[in-house]
Tab-separated table of C-alpha atoms and ligand atoms in Angstrom:
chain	number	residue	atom	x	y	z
J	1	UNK	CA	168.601	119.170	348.169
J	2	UNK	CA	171.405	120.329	350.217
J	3	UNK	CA	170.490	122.843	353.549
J	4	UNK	CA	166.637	122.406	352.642
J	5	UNK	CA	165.824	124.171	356.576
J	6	UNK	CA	168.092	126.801	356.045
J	7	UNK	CA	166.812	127.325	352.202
J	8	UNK	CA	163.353	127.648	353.402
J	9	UNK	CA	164.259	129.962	356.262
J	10	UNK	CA	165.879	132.420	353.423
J	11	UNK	CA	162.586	132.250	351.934
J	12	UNK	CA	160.456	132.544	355.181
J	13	UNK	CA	162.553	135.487	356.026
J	14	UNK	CA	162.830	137.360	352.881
J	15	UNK	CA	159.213	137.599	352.938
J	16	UNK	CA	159.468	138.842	356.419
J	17	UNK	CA	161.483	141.743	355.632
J	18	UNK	CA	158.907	142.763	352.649
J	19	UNK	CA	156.232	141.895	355.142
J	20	UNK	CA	157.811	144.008	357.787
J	21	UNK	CA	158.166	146.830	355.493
J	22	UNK	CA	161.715	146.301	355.409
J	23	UNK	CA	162.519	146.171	351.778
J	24	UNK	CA	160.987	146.133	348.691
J	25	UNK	CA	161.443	144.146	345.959
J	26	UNK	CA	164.910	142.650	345.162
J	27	UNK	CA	166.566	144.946	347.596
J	28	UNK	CA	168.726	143.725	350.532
J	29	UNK	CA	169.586	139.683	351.147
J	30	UNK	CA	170.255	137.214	353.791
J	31	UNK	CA	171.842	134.051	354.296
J	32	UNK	CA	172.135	131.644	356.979
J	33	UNK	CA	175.079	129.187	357.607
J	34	UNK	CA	175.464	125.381	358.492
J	35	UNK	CA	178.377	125.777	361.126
J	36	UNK	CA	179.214	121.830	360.936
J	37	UNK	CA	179.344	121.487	357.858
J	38	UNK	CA	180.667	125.034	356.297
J	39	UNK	CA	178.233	125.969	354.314
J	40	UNK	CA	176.027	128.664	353.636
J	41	UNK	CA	172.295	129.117	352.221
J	42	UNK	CA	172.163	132.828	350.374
J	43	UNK	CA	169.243	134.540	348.083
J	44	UNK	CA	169.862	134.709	345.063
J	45	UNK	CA	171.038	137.933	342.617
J	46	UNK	CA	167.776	139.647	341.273
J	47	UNK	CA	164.848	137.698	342.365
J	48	UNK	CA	161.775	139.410	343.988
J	49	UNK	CA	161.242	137.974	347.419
J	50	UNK	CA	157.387	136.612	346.606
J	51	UNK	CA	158.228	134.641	344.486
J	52	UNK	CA	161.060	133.050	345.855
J	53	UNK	CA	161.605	129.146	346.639
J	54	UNK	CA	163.832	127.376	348.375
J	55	UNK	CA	165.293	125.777	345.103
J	56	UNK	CA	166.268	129.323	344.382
J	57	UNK	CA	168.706	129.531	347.220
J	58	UNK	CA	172.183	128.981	346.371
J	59	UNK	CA	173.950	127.013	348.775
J	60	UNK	CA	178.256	127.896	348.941
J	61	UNK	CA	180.809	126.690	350.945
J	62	UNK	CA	182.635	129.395	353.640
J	63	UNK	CA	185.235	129.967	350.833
J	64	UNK	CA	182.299	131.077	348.167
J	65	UNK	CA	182.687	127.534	346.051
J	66	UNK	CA	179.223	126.861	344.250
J	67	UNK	CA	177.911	123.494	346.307
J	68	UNK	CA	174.402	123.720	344.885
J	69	UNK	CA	172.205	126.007	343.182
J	70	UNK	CA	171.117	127.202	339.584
J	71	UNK	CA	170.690	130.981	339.702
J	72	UNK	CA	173.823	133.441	340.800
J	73	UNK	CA	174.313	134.606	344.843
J	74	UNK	CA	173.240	137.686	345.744
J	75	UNK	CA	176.282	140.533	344.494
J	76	UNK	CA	176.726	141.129	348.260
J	77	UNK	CA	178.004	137.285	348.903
J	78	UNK	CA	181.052	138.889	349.543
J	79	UNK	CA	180.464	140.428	353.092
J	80	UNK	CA	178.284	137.676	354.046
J	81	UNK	CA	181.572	135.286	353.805
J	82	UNK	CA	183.745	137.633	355.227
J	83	UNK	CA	181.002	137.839	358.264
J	84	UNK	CA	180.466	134.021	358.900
J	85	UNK	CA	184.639	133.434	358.787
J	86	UNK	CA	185.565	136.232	361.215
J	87	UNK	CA	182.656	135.407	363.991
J	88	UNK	CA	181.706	131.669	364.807
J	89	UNK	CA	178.610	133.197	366.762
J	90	UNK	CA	177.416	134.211	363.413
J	91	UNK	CA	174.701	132.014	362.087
J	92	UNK	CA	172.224	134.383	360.097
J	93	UNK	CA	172.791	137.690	358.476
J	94	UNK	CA	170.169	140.111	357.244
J	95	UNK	CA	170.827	143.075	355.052
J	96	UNK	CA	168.046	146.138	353.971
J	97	UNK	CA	168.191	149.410	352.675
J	98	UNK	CA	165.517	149.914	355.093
J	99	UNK	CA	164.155	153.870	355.216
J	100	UNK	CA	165.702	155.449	358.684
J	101	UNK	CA	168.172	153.182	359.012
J	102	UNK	CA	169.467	154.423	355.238
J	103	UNK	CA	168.611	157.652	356.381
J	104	UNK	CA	171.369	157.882	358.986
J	105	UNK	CA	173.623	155.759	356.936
J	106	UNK	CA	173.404	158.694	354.509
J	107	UNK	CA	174.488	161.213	357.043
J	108	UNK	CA	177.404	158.888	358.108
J	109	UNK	CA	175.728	158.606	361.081
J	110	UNK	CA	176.175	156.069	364.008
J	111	UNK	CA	172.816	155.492	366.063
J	112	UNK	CA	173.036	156.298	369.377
J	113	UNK	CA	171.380	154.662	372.781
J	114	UNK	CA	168.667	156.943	372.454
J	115	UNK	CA	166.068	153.855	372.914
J	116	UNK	CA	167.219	150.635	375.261
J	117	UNK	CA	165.644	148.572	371.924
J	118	UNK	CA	169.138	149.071	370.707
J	119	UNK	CA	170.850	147.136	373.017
J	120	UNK	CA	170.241	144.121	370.322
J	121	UNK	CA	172.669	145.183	368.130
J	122	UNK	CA	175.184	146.664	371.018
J	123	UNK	CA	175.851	150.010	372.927
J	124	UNK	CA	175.492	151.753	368.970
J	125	UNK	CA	175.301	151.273	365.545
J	126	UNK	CA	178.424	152.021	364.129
J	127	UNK	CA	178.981	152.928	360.493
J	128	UNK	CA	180.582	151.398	358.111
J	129	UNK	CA	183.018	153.418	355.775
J	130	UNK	CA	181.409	153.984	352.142
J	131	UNK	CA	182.413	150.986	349.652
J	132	UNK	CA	181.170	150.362	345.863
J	133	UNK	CA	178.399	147.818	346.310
J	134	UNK	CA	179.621	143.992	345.656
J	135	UNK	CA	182.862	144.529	345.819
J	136	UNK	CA	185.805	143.441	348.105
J	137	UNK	CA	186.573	147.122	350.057
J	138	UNK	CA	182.728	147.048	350.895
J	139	UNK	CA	183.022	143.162	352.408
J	140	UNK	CA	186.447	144.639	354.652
J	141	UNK	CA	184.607	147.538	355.687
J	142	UNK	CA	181.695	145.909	357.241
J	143	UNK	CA	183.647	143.314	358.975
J	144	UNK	CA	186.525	145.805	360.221
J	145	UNK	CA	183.518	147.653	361.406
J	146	UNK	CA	181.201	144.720	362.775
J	147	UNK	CA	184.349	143.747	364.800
J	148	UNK	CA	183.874	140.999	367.559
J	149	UNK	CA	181.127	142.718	369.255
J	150	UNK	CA	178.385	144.234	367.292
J	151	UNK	CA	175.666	142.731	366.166
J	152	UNK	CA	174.674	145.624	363.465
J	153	UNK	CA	176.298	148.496	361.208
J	154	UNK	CA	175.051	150.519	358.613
J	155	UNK	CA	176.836	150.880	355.541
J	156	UNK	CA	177.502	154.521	354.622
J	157	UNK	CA	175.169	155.588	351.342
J	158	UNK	CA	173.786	151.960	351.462
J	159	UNK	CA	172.004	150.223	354.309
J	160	UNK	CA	172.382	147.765	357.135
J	161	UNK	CA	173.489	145.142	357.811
J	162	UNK	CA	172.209	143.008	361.112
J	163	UNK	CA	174.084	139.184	362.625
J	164	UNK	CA	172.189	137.216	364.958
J	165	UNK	CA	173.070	133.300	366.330
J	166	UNK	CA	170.231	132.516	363.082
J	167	UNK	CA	167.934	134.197	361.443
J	168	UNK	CA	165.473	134.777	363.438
J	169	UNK	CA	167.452	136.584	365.289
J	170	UNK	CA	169.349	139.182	362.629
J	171	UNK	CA	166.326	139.257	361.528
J	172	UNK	CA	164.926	140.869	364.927
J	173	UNK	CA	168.166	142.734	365.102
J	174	UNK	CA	167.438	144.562	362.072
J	175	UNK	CA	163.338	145.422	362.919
J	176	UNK	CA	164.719	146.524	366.159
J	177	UNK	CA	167.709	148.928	364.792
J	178	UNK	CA	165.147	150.642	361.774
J	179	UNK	CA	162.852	151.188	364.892
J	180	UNK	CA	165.142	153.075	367.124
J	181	UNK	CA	166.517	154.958	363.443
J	182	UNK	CA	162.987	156.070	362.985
J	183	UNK	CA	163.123	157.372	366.558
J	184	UNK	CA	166.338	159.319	366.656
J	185	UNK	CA	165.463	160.853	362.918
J	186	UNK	CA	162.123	162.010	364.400
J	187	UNK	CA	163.292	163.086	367.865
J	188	UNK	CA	166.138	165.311	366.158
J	189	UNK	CA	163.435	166.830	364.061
J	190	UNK	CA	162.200	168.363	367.426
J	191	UNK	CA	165.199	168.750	369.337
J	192	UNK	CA	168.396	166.701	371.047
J	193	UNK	CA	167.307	163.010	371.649
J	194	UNK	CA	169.150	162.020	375.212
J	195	UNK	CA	171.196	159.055	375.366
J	196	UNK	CA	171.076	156.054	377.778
J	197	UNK	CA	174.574	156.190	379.793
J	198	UNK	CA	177.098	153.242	379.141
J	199	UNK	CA	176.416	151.265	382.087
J	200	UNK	CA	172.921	150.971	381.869
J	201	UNK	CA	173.015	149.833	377.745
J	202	UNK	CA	176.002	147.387	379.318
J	203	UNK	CA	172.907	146.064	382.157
J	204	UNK	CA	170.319	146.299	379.055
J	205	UNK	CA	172.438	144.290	376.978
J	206	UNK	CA	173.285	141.401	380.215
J	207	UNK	CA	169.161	141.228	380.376
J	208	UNK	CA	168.772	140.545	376.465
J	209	UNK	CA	171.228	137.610	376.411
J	210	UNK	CA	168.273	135.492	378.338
J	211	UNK	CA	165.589	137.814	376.777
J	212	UNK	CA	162.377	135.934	375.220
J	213	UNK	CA	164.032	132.353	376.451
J	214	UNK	CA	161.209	130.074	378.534
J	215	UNK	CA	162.092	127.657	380.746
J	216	UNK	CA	160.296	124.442	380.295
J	217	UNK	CA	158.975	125.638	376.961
J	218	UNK	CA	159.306	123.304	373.841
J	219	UNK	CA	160.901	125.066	370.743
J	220	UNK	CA	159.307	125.526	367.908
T	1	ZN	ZN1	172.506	146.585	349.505
């Protein structure tokens, strides 16, 4: 079986984001990519995250070729190739119509530096302009809007969508970026949530690039 690490980390991670109360069901998908060799691992269209295996996960090449895999890619492989072939720092991607960030992705928008937790995914979230799911405008949207920089957007009436250097990491991206959503919908509901100034999220985001790393610390 072709990828079988980065198969089971779709798996591991899709039950991550129903475990993390970031999805339900079939909603959202993630992928993660083999850099070397140009290929990607992606969930599959339609299949409920529990009872997902790794021989579900349909492995593509960069240019969306079928290399292995019975069941159809998730309808969103489309931004997910666009992703990996504009930024070779991208190696995971994690999409959810998670509640707040949706929430502010249905008010078009952008979350500010209210909360230094942001910092993961950039100074902001920016927001993507509105595009039919599946479909070609919606893949140029998010990476016109991801850019070279960011490391999240939502996508206007739809969700978000995080990139990290794996999966782990756009995973974390996207728990971090529906926390600091929650935050800014509730701390509007009582008044004007203060942003963090542009050269501290600039120091915030110098201190995450060697945030969590242990010297002298095995990897898992
Ligand atoms: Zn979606």
């Amino acid at each position: 079986m072709v990828l079988e690490e980065e198969r089971q980390a779709v798996v591991d991670h899709g039950m991550r984001m129903v475990r993390a109360g970031l999805t339900t069901g079939t909603g959202g998908n993630l992928s993660c990519s083999d850099r070397v060799r140009g290929l990607m691992a992606i969930s599959p269209s339609g299949v409920p995250y529990d009872a997902l295996n790794p021989r579900d996960v349909v492995v593509v090449n960069l240019d969306g070729n079928l290399v292995e895999g019975d069941l159809k890619p998730s309808s969103e492989i489309g931004f997910h190739l666009a992703l990996y072939r504009q930024r070779a720092d991208i190696g995971g991607i994690v999409h959810t119509h998670s509640v707040y960030a949706t929430t502010l992705a249905c008010l078009h928008r952008e979350i500010p530096p209210i909360h230094y937790l942001i910092g993961f995914a950039g100074p902001k979230v920016p927001v993507a302009p509105y595009g039919t799911f599946g479909t070609d405008a919606l893949a140029h949207n998010v990476r016109q809007t991801m850019g070279a920089d960011h490391h999240a957007v939502l996508l206007a009436n739809h969700g978000l969508v995080a990139v990290g250097a794996d999966l782990p990491q756009a995973f974390n991206t996207a728990e971090e970026v529906e926390f600091v959503a929650r935050i800014f919908c509730q701390a509007q509901a009582i008044g004007d949530p203060v942003a963090l100034g542009e050269d501290e999220m600039a120091r915030v985001i110098e201190k995450f690039k060697t945030y969590g790393k242990q010297d002298n610390v095995r990897g898992r």
